[in-house]
XYZ file of C-alpha atoms in Angstrom:
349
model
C -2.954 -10.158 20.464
C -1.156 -6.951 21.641
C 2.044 -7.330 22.439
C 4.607 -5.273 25.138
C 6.219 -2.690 24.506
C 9.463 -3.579 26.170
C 9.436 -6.721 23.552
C 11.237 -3.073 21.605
C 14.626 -3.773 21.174
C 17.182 -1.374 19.397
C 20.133 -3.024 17.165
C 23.480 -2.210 16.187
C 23.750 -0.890 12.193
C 23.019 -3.337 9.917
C 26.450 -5.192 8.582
C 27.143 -4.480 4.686
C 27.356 -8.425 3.591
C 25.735 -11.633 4.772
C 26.239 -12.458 8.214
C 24.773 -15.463 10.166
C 25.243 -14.291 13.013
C 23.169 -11.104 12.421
C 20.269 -13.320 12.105
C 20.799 -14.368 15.235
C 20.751 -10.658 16.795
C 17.793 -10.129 15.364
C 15.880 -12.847 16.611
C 14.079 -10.577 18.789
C 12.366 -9.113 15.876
C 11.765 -11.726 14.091
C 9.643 -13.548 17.065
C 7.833 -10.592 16.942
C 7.262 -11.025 13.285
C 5.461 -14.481 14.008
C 3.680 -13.329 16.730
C 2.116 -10.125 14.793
C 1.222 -12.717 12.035
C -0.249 -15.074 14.184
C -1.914 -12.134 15.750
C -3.518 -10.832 12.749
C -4.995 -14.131 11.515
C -6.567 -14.372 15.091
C -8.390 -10.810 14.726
C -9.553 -11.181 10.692
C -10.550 -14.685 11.040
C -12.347 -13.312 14.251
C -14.441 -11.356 12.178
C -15.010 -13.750 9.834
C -12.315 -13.279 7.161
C -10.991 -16.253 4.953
C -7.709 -17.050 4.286
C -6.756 -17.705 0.767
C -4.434 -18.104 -1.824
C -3.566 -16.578 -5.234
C -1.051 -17.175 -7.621
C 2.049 -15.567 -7.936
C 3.117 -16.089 -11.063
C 0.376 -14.133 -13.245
C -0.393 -13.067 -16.703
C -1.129 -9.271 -15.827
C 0.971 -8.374 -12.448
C -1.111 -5.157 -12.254
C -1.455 -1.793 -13.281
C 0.416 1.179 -11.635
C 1.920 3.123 -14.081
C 5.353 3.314 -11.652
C 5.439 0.336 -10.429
C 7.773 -2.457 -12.255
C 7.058 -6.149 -12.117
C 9.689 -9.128 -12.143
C 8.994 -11.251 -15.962
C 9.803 -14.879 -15.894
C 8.626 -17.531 -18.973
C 6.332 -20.886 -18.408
C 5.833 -23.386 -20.904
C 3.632 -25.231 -21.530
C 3.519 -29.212 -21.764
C 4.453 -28.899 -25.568
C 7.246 -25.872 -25.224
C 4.970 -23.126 -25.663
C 7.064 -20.118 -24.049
C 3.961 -18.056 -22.290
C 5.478 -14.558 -20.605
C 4.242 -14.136 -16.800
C 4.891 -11.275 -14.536
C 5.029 -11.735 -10.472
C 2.408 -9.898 -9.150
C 2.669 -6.332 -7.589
C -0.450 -7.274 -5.493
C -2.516 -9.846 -5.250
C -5.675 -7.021 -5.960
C -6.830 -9.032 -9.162
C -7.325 -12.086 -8.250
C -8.842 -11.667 -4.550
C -11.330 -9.552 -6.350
C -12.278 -12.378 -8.430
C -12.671 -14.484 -5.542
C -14.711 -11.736 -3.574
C -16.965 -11.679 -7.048
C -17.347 -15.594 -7.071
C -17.870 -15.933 -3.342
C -19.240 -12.816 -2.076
C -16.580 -13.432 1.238
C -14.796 -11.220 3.416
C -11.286 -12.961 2.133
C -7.183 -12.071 3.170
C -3.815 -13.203 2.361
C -0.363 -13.008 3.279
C 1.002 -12.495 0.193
C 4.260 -11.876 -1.071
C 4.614 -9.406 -4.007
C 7.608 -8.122 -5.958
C 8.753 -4.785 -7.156
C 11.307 -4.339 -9.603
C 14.159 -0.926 -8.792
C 13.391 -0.493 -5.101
C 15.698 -0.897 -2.348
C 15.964 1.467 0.347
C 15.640 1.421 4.357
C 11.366 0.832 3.603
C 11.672 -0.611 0.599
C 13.081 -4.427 -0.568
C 12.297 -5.746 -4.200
C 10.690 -8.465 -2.429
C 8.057 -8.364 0.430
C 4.717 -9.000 2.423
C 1.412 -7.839 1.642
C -1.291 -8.719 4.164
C -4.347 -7.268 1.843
C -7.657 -8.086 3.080
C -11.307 -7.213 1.220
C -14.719 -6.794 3.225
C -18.156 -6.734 1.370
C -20.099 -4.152 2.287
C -18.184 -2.380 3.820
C -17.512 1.284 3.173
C -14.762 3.153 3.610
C -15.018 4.714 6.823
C -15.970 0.929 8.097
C -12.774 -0.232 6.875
C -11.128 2.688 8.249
C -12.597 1.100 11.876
C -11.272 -2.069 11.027
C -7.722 -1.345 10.375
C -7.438 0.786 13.553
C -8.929 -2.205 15.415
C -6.425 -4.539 14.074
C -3.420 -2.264 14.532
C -4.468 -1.461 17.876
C -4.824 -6.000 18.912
C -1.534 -6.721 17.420
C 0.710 -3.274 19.089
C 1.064 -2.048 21.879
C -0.565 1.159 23.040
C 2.478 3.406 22.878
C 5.497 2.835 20.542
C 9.019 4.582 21.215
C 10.185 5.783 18.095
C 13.772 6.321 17.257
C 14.577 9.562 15.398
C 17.425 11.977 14.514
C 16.981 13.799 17.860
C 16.366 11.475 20.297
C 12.485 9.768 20.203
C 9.317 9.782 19.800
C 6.036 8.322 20.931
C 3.322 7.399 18.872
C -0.021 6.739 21.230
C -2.691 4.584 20.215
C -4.991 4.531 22.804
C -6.928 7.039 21.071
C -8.905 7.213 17.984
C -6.500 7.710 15.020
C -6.496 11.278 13.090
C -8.818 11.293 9.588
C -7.570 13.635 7.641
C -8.234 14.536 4.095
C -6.058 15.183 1.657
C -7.521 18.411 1.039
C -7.819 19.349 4.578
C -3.487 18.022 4.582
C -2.761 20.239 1.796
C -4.105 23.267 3.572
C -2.749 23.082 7.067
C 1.114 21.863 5.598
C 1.289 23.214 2.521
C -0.923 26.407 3.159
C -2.682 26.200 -0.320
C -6.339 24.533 -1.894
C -5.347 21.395 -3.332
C -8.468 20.251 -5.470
C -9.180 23.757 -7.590
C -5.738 23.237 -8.993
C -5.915 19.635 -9.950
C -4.917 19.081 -13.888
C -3.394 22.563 -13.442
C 0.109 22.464 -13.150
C 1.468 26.427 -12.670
C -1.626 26.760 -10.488
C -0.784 24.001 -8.263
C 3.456 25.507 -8.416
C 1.925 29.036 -7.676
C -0.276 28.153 -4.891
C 2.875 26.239 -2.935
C 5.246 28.693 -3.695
C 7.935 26.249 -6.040
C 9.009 25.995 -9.273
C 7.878 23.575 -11.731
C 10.905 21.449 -12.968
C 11.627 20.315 -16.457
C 8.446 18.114 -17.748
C 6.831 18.052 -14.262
C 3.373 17.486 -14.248
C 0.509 18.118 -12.061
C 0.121 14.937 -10.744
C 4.635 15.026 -10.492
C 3.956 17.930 -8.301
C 1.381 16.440 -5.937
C 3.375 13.787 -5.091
C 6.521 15.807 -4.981
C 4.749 18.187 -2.381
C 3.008 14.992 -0.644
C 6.135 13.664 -0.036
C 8.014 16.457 0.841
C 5.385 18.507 3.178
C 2.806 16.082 4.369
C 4.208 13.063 4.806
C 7.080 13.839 7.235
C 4.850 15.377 9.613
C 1.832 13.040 9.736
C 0.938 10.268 12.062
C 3.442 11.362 14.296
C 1.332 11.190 17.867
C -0.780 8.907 16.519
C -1.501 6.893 13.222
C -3.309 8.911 10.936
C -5.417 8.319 7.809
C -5.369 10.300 5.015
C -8.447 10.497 2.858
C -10.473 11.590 0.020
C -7.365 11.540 -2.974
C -7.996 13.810 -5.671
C -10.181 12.303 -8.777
C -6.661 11.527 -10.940
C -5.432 9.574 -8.271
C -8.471 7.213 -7.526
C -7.030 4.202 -9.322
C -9.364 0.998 -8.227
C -11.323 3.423 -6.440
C -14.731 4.906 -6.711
C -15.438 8.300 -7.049
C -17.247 10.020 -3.854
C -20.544 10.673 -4.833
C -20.471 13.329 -2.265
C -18.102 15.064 -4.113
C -16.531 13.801 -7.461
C -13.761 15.374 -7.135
C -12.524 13.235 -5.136
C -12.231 9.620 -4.641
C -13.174 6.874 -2.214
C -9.614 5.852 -0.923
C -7.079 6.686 2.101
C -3.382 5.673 3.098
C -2.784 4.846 6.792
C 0.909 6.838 7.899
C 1.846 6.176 11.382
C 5.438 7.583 12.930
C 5.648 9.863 8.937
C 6.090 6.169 7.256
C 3.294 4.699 4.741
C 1.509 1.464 6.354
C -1.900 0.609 3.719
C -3.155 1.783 1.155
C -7.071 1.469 0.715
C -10.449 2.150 -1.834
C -13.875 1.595 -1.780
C -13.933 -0.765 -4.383
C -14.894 0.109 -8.282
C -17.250 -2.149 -9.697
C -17.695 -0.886 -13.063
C -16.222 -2.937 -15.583
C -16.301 0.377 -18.052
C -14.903 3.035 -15.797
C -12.126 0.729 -14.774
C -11.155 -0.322 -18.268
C -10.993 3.358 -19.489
C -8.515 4.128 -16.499
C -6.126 0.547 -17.100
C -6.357 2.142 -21.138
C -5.029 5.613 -20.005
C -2.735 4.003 -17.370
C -1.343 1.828 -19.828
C -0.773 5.326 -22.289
C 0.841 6.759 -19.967
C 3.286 4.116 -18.815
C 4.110 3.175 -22.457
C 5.251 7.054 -22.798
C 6.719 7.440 -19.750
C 8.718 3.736 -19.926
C 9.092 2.878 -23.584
C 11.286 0.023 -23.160
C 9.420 -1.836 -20.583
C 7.697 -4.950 -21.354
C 3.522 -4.949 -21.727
C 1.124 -7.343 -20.908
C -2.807 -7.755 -21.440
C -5.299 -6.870 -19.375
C -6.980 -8.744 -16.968
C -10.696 -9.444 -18.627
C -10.973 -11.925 -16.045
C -11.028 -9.216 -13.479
C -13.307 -7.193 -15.641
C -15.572 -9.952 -16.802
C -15.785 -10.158 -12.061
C -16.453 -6.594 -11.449
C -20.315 -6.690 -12.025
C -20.619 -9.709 -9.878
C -18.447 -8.219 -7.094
C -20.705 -6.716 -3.633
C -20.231 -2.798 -2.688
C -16.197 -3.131 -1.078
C -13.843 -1.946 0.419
C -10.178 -3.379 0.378
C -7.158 -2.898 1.796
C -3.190 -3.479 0.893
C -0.758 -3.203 4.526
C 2.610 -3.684 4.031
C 3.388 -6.364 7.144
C 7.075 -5.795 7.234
C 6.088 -2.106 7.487
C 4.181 -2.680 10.430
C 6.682 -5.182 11.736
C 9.139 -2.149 11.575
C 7.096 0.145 13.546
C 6.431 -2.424 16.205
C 10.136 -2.726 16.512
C 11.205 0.694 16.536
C 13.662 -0.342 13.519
C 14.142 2.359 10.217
C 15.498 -0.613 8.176
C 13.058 -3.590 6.529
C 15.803 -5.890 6.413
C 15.959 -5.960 10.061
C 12.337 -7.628 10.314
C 12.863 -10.231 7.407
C 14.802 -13.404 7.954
C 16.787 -13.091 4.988
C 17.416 -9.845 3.005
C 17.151 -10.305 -0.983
């Protein structure tokens, strides 16, 4: 369900405290909120895709070593304090039910992040994360591009520091790998270096900073020299992440120095992030165990959970996969032509 693109409208700064009437201005946006939503059930229900429902409120609110979940307490009918988390991503538990059913399956689901706040970022937001058996990555790659390209319109006016731009998406959407990215805007070989900190600072030309690792420096180069310029014309998916950075993913068999996985930029901002699903219950408990080393080193005084055997105990039983995590307010905000998330949400938090 594309939409127009003169639905665009541009809004006046933000006001610093609550504001009813700023709801109000930004009605514009936030009918195009609904309609996106309703948009996107149409297309994944289309192809087949259930809608379903996971808790929020979980034992084990995921694993990223940077990310920080939200802890609350339950008790039980007799007092029993038990310590939950709310989730990070629903990932877990929409595995599970991909295992059990064998189902293409997707949710709406609202996840929390504890310490960000910025213009992309709210502690509080929307995931729309959707799984499809059998299929592989480049499949899913498809699939996304179809989607984005039902619920937007085929150009988008971008606001920027001087003056606009236009992101087209008429035509097929740039795959780019991260090696590939690494050479043509940061003029160096990415994947000989990897585990190699000096090598990686020597190849781009920087220093390495006080206790910067290799993996510090990646993203500190990702972010600052291939990020800002990609997806600019038109969205653009960057694949193949080195081997350390596969997470849930599977390691290309092509190639294992790399992994199965890709993030979707479109106008330099970060839409999705996507694997091809690891289903071994081994492999994927030896990387939560060295996840969970290095977040205990790296964030002493954060709080710990267990891990999720449930998930592990699933993995065998799960098809071949690939899944996908799109933050919706993300894509609300490029539909609008809006910098700020709060501007697509009805109420800021």
């Amino acid at each position: 369900m594309s939409c127009p693109a003169s639905t665009q409208t541009t809004l006046a700064p933000s006001p610093t405290g609550p504001d009813p009437e700023h709801i109000r201005d930004r009605l514009p946006f936030l009918r195009r909120r609904g309609l996106m939503q309703r948009g996107i059930r149409a297309f994944l229900e289309a192809r087949g895709h259930i809608e379903v429902e996971t808790p929020y409120a979980v034992p084990t609110p995921g694993e990223e070593v940077h990310l920080h979940p939200f802890h609350t307490v339950r008790e039980t009918p007799q007092g029993v304090p038990e310590t939950l988390f709310l989730h990070t991503s629903p990932e877990f538990a929409m595995k599970r039910i991909v295992a059990a059913t064998g189902l293409p399956v997707f949710q709406f689901a609202r996840v929390w992040r504890n310490g960000e706040r910025s213009g992309l970022h709210a502690p509080e937001f929307t995931m729309l994360e959707w799984y499809h058996p059998h299929a592989s990555l480049s499949a899913l790659m498809d699939e996304t591009e179809a989607l984005l390209k039902a619920v937007l319109p085929p150009a988008l006016h971008q606001p920027t520091l001087n003056g606009a731009t236009t992101l087209d998406l008429t035509g097929p959407f740039e795959r780019l790998s991260m090696q590939e990215a690494f050479y043509r805007h940061a003029g160096l070989d990415l994947l000989p270096t990897e585990g190699n900190v000096q090598a990686l600072a020597q190849a781009a030309q920087c220093t390495v900073r006080t206790g910067e690792t290799w993996e510090d420096l990646f993203f500190r180069l990702l972010l600052e020299r291939i990020e800002p310029v990609i997806g600019r014309a038109r969205p653009t998916f960057l694949t193949h992440w080195p081997a350390s950075q596969a997470a849930l993913a599977k390691q290309d068999p092509q190639d294992p120095r790399v992994a199965l996985r890709f993030e979707l930029y479109a106008n330099g901002m970060e839409l999705a992030n996507a694997f091809e699903e690891l289903t071994d219950p081994t492999e994927q408990r030896a990387r939560f165990e060295a996840d969970r080393t290095s977040r205990q080193a790296q964030y002493p005084t954060r709080p710990t959970w267990p891990i999720d055997e449930k998930l592990l105990e699933a993995l065998p039983h799960m098809p071949p996969c690939s899944g996908i995590a799109l933050g919706f307010d993300r894509l609300v905000m490029l539909a609008c032509g809006t910098p700020r998330i709060n501007d697509v949400l009805w109420i800021g938090v």
